[in-house]
CSV table of C-alpha atoms in Angstrom, one decimal:
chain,number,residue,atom,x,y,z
A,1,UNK,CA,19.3,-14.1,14.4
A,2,UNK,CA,20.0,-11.5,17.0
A,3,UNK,CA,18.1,-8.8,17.5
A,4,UNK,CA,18.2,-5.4,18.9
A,5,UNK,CA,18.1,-4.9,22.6
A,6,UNK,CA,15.7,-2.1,22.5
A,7,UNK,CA,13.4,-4.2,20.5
A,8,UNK,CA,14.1,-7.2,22.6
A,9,UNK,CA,12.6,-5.1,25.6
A,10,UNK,CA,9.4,-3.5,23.8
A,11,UNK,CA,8.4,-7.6,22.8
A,12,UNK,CA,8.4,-8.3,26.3
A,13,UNK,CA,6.4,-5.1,27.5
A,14,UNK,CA,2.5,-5.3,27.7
A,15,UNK,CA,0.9,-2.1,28.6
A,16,UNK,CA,-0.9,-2.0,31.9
A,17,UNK,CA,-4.3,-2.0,32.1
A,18,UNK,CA,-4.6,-3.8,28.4
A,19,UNK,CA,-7.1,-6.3,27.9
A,20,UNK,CA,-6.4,-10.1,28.3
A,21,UNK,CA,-7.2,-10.9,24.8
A,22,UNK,CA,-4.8,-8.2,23.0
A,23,UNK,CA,-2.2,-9.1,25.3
A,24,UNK,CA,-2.0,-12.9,24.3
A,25,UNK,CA,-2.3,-11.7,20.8
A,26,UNK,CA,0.6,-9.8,21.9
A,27,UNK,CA,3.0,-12.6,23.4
A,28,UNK,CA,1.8,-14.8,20.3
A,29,UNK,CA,2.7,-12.3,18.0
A,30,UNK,CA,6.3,-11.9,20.1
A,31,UNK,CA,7.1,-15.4,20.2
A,32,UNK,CA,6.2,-15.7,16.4
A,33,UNK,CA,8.3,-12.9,15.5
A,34,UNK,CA,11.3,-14.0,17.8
A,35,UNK,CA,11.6,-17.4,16.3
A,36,UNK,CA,11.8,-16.4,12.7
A,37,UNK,CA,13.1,-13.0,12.7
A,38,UNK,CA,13.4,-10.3,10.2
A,39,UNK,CA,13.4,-12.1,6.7
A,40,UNK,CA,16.7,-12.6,4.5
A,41,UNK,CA,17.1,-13.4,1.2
A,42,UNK,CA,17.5,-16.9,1.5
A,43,UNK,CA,13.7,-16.8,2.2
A,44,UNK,CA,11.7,-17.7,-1.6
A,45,UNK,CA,9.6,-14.6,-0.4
A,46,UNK,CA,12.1,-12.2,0.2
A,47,UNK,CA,14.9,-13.7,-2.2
A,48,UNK,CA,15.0,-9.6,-4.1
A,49,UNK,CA,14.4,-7.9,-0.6
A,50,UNK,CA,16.8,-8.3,2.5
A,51,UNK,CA,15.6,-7.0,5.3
A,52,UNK,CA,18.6,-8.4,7.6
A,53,UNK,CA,19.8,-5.2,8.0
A,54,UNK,CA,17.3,-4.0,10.6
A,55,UNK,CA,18.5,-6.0,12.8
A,56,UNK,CA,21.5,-4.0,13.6
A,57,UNK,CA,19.1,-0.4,13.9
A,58,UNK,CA,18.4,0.3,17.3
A,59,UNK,CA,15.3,2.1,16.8
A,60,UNK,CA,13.7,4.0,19.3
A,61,UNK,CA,10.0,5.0,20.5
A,62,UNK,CA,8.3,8.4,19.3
A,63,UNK,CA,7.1,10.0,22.9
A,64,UNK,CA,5.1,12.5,21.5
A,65,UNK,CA,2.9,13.4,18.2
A,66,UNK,CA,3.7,17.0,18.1
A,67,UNK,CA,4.4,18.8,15.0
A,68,UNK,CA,3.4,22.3,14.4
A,69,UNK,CA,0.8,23.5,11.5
A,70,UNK,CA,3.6,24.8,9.0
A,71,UNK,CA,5.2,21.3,8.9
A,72,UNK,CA,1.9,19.3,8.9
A,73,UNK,CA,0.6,21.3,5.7
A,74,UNK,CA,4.2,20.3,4.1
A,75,UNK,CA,3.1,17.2,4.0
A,76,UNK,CA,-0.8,16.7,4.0
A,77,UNK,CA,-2.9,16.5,0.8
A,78,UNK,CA,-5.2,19.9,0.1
A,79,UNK,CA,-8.5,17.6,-0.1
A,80,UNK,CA,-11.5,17.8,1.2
A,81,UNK,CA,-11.7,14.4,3.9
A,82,UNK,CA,-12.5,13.2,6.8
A,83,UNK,CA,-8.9,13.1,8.3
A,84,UNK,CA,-7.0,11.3,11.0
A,85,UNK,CA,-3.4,12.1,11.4
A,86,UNK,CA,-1.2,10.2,13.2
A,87,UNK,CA,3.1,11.4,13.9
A,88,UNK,CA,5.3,8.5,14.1
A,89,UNK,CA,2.7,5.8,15.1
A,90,UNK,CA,0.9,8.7,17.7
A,91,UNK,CA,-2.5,9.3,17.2
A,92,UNK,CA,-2.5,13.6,16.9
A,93,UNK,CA,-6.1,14.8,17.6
A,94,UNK,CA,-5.4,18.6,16.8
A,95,UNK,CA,-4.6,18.0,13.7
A,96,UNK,CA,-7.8,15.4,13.2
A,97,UNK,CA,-10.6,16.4,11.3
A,98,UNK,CA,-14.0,14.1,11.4
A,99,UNK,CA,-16.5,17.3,11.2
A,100,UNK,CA,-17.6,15.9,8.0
A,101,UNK,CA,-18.1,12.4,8.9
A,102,UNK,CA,-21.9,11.1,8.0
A,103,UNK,CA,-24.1,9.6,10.4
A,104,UNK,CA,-24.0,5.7,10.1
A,105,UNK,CA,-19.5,6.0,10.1
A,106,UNK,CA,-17.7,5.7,12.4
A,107,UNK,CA,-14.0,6.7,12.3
A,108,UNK,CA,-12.0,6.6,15.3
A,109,UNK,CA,-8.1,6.0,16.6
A,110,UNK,CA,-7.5,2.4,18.0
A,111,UNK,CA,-7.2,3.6,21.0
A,112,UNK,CA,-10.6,5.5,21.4
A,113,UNK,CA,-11.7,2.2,19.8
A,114,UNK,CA,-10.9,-0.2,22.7
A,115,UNK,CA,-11.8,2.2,24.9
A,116,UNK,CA,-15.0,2.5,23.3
A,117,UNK,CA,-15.8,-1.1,22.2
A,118,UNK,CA,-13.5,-4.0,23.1
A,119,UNK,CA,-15.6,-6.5,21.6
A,120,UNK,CA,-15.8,-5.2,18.5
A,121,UNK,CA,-11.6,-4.7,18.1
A,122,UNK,CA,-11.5,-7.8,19.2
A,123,UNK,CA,-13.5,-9.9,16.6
A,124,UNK,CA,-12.1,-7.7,13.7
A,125,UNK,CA,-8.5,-7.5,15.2
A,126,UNK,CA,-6.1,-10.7,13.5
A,127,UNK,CA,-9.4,-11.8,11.4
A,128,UNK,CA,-8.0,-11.8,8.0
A,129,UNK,CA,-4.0,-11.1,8.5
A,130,UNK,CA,-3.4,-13.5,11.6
A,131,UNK,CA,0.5,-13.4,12.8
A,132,UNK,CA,1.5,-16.5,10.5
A,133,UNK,CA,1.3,-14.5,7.2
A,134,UNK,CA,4.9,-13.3,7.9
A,135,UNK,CA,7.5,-11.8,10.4
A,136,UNK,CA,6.4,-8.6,10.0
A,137,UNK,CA,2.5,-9.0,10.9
A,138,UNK,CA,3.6,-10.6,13.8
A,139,UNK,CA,6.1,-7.8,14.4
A,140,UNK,CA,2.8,-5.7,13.9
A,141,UNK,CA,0.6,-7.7,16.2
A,142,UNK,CA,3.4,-7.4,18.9
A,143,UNK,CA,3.8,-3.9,18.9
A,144,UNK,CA,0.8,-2.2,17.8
A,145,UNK,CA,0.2,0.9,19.9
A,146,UNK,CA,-1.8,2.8,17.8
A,147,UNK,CA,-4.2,2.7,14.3
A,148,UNK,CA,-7.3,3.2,12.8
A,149,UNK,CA,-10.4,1.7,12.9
A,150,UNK,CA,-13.3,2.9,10.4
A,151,UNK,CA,-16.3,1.2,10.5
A,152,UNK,CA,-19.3,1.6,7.3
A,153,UNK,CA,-22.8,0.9,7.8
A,154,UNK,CA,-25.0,-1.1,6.0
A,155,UNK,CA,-26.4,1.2,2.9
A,156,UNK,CA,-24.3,4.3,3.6
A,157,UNK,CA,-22.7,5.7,0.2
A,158,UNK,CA,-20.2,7.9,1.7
A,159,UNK,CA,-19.1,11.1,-0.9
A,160,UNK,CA,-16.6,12.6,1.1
A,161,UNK,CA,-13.2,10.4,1.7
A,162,UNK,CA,-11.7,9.1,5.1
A,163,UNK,CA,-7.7,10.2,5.1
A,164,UNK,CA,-6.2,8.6,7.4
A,165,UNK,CA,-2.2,10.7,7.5
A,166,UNK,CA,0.8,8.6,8.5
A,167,UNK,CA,3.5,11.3,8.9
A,168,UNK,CA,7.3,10.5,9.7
A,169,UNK,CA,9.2,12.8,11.1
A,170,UNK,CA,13.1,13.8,10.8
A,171,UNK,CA,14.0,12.7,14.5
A,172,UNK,CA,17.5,12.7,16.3
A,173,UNK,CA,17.9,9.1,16.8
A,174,UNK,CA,15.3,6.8,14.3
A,175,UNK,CA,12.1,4.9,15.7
A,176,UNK,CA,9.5,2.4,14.4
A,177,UNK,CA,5.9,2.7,14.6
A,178,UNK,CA,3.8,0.1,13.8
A,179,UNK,CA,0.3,1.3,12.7
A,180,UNK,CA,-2.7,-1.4,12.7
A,181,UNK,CA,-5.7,-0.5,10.6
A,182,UNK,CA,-9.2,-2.2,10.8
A,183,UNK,CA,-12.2,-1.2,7.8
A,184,UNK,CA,-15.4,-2.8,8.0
A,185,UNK,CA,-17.9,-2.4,5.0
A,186,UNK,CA,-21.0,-2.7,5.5
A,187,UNK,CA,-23.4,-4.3,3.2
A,188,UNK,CA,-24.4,-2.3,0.4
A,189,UNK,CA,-22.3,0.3,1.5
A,190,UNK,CA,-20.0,2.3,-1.0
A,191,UNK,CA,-16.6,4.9,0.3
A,192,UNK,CA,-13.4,6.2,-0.5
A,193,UNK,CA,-10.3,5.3,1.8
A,194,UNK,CA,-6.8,6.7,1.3
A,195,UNK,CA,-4.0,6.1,3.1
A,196,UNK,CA,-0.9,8.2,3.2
A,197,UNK,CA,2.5,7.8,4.1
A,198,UNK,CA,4.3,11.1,4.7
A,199,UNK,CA,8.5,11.2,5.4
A,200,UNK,CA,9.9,14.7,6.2
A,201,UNK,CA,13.1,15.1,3.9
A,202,UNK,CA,16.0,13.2,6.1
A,203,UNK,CA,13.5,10.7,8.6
A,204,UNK,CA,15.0,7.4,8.4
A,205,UNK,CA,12.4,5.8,10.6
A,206,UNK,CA,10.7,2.4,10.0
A,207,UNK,CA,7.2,2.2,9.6
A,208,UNK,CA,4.9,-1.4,9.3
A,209,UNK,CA,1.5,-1.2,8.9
A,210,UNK,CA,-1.1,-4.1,8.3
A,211,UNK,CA,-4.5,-2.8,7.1
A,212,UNK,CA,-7.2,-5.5,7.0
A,213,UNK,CA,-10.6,-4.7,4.9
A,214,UNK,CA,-13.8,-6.7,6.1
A,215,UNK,CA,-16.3,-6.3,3.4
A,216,UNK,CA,-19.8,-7.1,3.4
A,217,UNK,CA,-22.2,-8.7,0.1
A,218,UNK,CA,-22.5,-6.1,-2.2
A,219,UNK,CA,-20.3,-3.3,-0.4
A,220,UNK,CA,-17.4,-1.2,-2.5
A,221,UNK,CA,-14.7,0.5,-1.5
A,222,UNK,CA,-12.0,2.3,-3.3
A,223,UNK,CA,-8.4,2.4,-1.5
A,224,UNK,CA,-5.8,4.9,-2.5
A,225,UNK,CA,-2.6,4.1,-0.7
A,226,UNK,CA,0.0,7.1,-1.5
A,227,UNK,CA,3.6,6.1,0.0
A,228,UNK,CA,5.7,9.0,-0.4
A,229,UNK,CA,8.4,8.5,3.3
A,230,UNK,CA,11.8,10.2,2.4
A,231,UNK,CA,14.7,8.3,1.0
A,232,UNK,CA,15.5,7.3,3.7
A,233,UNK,CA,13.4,5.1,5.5
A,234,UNK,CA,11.7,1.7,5.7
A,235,UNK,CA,8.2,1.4,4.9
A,236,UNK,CA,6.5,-1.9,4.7
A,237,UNK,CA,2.6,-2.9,4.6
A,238,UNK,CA,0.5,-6.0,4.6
A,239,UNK,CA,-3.3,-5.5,3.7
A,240,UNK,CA,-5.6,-8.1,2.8
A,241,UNK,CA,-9.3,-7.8,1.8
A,242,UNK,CA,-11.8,-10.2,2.7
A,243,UNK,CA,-14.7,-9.7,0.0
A,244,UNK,CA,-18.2,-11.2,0.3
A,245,UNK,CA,-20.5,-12.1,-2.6
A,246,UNK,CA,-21.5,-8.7,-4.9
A,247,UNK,CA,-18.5,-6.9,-3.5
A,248,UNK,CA,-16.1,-4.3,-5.6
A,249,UNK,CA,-12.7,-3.6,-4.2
A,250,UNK,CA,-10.5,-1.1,-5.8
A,251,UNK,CA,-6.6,-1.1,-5.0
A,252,UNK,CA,-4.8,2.2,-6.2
A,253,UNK,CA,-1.1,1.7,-4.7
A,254,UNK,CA,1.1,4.1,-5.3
A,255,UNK,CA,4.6,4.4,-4.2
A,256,UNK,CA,7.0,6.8,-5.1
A,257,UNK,CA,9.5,7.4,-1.3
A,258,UNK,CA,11.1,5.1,0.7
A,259,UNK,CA,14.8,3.7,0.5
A,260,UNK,CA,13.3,0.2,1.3
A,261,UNK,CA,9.7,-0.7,0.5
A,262,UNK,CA,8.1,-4.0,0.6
A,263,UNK,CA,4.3,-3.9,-0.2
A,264,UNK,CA,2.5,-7.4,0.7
A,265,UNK,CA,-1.3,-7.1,-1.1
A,266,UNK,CA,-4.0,-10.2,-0.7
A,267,UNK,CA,-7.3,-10.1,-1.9
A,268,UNK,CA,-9.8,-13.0,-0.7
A,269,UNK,CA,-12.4,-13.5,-3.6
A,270,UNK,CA,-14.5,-15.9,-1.3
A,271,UNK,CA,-18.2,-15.6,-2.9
A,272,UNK,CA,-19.8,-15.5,-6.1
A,273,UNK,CA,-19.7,-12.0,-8.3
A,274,UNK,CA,-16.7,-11.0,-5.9
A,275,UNK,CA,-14.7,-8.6,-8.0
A,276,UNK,CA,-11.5,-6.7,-7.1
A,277,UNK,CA,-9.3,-4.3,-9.4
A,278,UNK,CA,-5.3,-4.0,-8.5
A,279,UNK,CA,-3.9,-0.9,-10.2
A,280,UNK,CA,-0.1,0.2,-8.7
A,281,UNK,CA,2.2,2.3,-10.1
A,282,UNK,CA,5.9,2.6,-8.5
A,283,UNK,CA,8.5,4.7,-8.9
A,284,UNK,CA,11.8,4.6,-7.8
A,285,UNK,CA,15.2,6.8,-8.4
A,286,UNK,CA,18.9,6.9,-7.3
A,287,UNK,CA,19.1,3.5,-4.7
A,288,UNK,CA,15.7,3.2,-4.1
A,289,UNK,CA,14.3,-0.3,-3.5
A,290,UNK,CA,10.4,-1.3,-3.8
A,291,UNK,CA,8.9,-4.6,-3.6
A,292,UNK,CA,5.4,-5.2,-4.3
A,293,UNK,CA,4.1,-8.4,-3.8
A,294,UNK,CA,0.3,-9.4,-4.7
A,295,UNK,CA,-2.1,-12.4,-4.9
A,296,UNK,CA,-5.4,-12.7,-5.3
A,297,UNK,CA,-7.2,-15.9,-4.5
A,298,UNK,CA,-9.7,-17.4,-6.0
A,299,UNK,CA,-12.0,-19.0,-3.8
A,300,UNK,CA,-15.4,-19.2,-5.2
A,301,UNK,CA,-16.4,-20.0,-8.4
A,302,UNK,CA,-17.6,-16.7,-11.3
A,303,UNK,CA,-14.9,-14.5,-9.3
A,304,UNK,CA,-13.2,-11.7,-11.1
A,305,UNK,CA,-9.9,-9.7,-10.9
A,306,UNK,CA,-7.4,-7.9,-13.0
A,307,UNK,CA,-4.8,-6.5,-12.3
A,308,UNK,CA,-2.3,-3.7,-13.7
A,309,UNK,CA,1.2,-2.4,-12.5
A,310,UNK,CA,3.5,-0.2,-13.8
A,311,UNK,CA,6.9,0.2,-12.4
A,312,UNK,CA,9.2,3.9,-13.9
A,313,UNK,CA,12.9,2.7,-12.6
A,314,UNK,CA,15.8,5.4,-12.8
A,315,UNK,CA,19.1,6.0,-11.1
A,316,UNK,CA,20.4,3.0,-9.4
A,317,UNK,CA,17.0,1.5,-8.7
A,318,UNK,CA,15.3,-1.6,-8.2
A,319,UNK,CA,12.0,-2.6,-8.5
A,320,UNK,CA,10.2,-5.9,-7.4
A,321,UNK,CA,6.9,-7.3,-8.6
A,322,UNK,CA,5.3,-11.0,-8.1
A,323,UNK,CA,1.8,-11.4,-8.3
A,324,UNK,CA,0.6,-14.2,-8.1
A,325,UNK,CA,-3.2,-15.5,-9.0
A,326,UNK,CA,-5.0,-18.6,-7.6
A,327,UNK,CA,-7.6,-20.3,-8.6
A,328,UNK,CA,-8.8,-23.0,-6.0
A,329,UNK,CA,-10.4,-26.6,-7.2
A,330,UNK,CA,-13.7,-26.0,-8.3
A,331,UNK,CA,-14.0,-22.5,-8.4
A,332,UNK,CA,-15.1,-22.2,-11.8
A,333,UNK,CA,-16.0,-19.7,-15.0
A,334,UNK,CA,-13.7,-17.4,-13.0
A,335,UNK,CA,-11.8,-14.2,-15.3
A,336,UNK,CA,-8.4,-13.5,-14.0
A,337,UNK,CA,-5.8,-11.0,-15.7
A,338,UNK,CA,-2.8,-9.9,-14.5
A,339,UNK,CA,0.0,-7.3,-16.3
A,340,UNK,CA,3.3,-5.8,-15.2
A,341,UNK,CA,4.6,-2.9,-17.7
A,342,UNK,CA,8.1,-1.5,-16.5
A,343,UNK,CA,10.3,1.3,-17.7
A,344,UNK,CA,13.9,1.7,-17.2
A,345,UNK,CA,15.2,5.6,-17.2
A,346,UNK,CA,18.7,4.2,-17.0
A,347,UNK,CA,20.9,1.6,-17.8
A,348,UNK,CA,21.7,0.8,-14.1
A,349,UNK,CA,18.3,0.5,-13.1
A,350,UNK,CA,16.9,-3.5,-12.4
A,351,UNK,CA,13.4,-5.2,-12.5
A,352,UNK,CA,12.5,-8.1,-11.0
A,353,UNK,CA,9.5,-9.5,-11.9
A,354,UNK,CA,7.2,-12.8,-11.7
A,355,UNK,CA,3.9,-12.8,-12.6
A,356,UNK,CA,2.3,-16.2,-11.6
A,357,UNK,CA,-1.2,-18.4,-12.0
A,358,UNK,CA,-1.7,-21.5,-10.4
A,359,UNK,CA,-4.8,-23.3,-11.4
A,360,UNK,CA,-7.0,-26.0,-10.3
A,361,UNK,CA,-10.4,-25.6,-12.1
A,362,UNK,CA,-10.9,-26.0,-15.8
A,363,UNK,CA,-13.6,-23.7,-17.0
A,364,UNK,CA,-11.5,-20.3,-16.7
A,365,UNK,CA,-10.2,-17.5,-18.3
A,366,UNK,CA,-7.0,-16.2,-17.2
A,367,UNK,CA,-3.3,-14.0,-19.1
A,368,UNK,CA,-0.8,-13.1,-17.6
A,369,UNK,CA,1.9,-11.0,-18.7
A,370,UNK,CA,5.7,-8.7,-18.3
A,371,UNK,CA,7.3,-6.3,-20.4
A,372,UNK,CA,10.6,-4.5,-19.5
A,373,UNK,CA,11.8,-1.5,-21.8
A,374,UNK,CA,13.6,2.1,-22.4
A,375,UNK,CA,12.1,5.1,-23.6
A,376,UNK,CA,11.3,5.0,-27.4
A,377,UNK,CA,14.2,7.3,-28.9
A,378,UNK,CA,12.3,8.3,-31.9
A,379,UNK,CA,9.8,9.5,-29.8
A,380,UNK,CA,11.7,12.0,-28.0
A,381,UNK,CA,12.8,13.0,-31.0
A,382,UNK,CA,9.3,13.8,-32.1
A,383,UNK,CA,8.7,15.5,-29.4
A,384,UNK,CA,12.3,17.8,-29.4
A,385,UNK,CA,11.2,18.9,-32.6
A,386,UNK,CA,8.0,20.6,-31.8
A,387,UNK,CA,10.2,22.5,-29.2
A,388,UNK,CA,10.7,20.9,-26.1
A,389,UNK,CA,13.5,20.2,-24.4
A,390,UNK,CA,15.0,16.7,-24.0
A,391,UNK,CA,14.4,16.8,-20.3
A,392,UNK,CA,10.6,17.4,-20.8
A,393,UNK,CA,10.3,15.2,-23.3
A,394,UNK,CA,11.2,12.2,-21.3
A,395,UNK,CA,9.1,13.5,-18.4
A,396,UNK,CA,6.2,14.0,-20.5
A,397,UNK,CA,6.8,10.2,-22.6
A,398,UNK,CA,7.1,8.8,-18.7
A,399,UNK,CA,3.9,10.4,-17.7
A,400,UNK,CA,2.3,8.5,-20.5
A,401,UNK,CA,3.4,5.6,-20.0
A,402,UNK,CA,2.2,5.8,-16.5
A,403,UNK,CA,-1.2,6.8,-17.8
A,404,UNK,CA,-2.8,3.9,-18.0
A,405,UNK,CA,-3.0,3.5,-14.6
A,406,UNK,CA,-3.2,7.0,-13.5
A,407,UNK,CA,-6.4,7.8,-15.4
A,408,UNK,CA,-8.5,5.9,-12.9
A,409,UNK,CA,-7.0,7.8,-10.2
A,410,UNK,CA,-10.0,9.9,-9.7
A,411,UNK,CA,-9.1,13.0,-7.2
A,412,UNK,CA,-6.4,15.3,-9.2
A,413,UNK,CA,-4.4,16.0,-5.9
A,414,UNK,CA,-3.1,12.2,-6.2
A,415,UNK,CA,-2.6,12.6,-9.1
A,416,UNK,CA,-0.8,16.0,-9.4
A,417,UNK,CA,1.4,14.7,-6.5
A,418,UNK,CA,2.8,11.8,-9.4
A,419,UNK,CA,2.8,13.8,-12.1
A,420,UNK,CA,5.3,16.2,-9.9
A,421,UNK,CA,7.4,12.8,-8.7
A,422,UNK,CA,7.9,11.5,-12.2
A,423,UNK,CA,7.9,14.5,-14.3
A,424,UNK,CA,7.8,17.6,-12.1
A,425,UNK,CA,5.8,20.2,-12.9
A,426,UNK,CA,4.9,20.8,-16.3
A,427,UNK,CA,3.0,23.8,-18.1
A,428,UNK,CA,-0.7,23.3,-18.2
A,429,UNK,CA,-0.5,23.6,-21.8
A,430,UNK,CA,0.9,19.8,-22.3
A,431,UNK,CA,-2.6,17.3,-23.1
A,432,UNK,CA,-1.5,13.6,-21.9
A,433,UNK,CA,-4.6,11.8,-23.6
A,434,UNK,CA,-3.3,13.5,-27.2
A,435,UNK,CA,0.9,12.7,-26.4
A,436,UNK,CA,0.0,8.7,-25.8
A,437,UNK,CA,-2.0,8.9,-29.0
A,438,UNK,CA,0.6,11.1,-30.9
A,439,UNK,CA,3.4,9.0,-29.5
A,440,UNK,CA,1.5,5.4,-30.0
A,441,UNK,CA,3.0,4.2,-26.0
């Protein structure tokens, strides 16, 4: 497959000064990336999701991360964080915010990073998501100019949340970034981490960002991804948790932008009491297109993970989900569970959707399971004759289904920012726990 000239030139272009090792990790990740190319649909993988298409966009290079106060609070979330903001890929320092960061954490760019430390980057750096897993990790690996890199020490239980801000901006020409994000929990440590993705209305930009998660015996951590580029832009993002024995990870992945989104999710249960918690809820409108893909493996015995996604499809739409679980020989008494719930808004809305478990020990427990449905008609009704319009009567039945995820969503800014996505906003008088009772969803 040919590929763009632009991008042709960037693969071949090592920044000066860079150390040895990212550099090779660099060419390796190049020559990786062009030998297989960006993925089509006659890949098993990708077979829902062609991404051929980017290989006709000449996308260009952001030169600066300026973007003035009015437009940044457009698109930040009103919380209370430790925040580092980043404008097309470009770390932006101005807008940062780490005056609340607790001894024992450090948060810092990438950059500052190698500066700071080499060796540490460079142990963490390709760990867990090595250039193999697909074209777009070694796109990443290639390309990577700029990230975060937070680092928890051992014991800290850290209250207030580290935001790290991806904003996209509407630029004259498009441009990719390509964002690299390193965590390290630290035993017996405990935090919050959100991620946000951020398109101003019109940005048709691609972003592709690989988080890995290093987590110690007995740490936790609680992720909040919120994807919300415009409709016109390319998001896609690989993270993968390594989780020790004791440890609790805590996926909230939430997508409700993007005209193409591909989500890739892995969770390495590779000690005893390992436990990890995949709750997503998508939602897509007019031509959208989101992909999540997730697995979870199994790789020590009395392991645990469930697993919950809900996809709200409406407009032209289509949603993907396969998530797969496996359970490797001899890992045994392990409790795996796995659901995907979606709702179609309209008839021209699609699902596709392939929940899997593949299974080599004997003493288990595992379910999978898929439903695909309308909103209940009798329902609305119900609902249109205590007075409410048909409009907000489907917005309020969509909210509840949602809910079941939503409900462990625990900072109301997150969750206000779905509610207004799915339903828009709706008079505080409304009670969601009381409509999914009333309305049995």
């Amino acid at each position: 497959m040919s590929l763009p000239e632009t991008l042709m030139t960037r693969l071949h272009a090592a920044p000066a000064g860079e150390a040895e090792w990212l550099t090779e990790k660099r060419r390796a990740g190049a020559a990786h990336f062009e030998t297989v190319g960006f993925p089509t649909r006659r890949e098993e993988a990708w077979k829902y999701t062609d991404m051929s298409r980017l290989s006709s966009i000449e996308f260009g290079q952001a030169d600066s991360a300026e973007l003035d106060q009015a437009r940044f609070d457009a698109l930040k979330l009103d919380i209370d964080a430790c925040r580092l903001v980043f404008v097309d890929g470009m770390f932006n320092a101005e807008l940062s915010d780490l005056d609340k960061l607790p001894e024992g954490v450090a948060v810092t760019s990438l950059s500052q990073a190698l500066e700071n430390d080499q060796h540490a980057v460079s142990e963490q750096f390709g760990r867990i998501t090595d250039i193999d897993f697909s074209a777009f990790t070694a796109l990443n690996t290639a390309l990577t100019g700029e990230g975060a890199v937070v680092t928890i020490g051992k014991g800290q239980a850290v209250e207030t949340p580290i935001y790290l801000l991806f904003i996209s901006r509407n630029n004259a020409a498009p441009v990719m970034s390509h964002p690299r994000i390193l965590v390290r929990c630290g035993s017996e440590s405990e935090a919050t981490l959100i991620e946000h993705y951020a398109g101003e209305q019109g940005a048709a930009n691609l972003t592709n960002v690989v988080t890995e998660i290093d987590m110690l015996p007995a740490s936790r951590l609680s992720h909040y991804k919120l994807q919300e580029a415009s409709q016109s832009e390319y998001h896609v993002a690989s993270l993968q948790v390594d989780q020790k024995r004791d440890t609790n990870f805590t996926s909230h992945n939430l997508n409700l932008g993007g005209a193409v989104v591909r989500n890739d999710l892995i969770s390495d249960l590779n000690d005893e009491n390992a436990t990890v918690d995949l709750l997503g809820l998508f939602f897509g409108q007019d031509r959208q297109h989101i992909d999540n893909h997730t697995k979870v493996n199994h790789n020590a015995p009395r392991t645990y993970s469930n697993e919950n996604y809900k996809g709200i499809l409406d407009g032209r739409a289509r949603g993907v989900f396969n998530g797969r679980v496996y359970i490797k020989r001899d890992a045994q008494q392990v409790l795996g569970y796995q659901n995907n719930a979606n709702l179609l808004l309209s008839d021209r809305a699609e699902i596709d959707t392939k929940p899997e478990l593949e299974i080599y020990a004997d003493d288990v427990q595992c379910s999978h399971g898929t439903t695909t449905g309308q909103l209940d008609e009798n329902a609305i009704f119900a609902l249109r004759a205590r007075g409410i319009d048909e409009q907000m009567a489907r917005g309020l039945l969509t909210l509840a289904f949602a809910n079941e995820v939503m409900e462990r969503i625990r900072h109301s800014v997150l969750t206000d920012r779905v509610e207004r996505a799915v339903a828009g906003k709706l008079p505080d008088r409304f009670n969601l726990e009381s409509l999914v009772e009333d309305t049995s969803l």
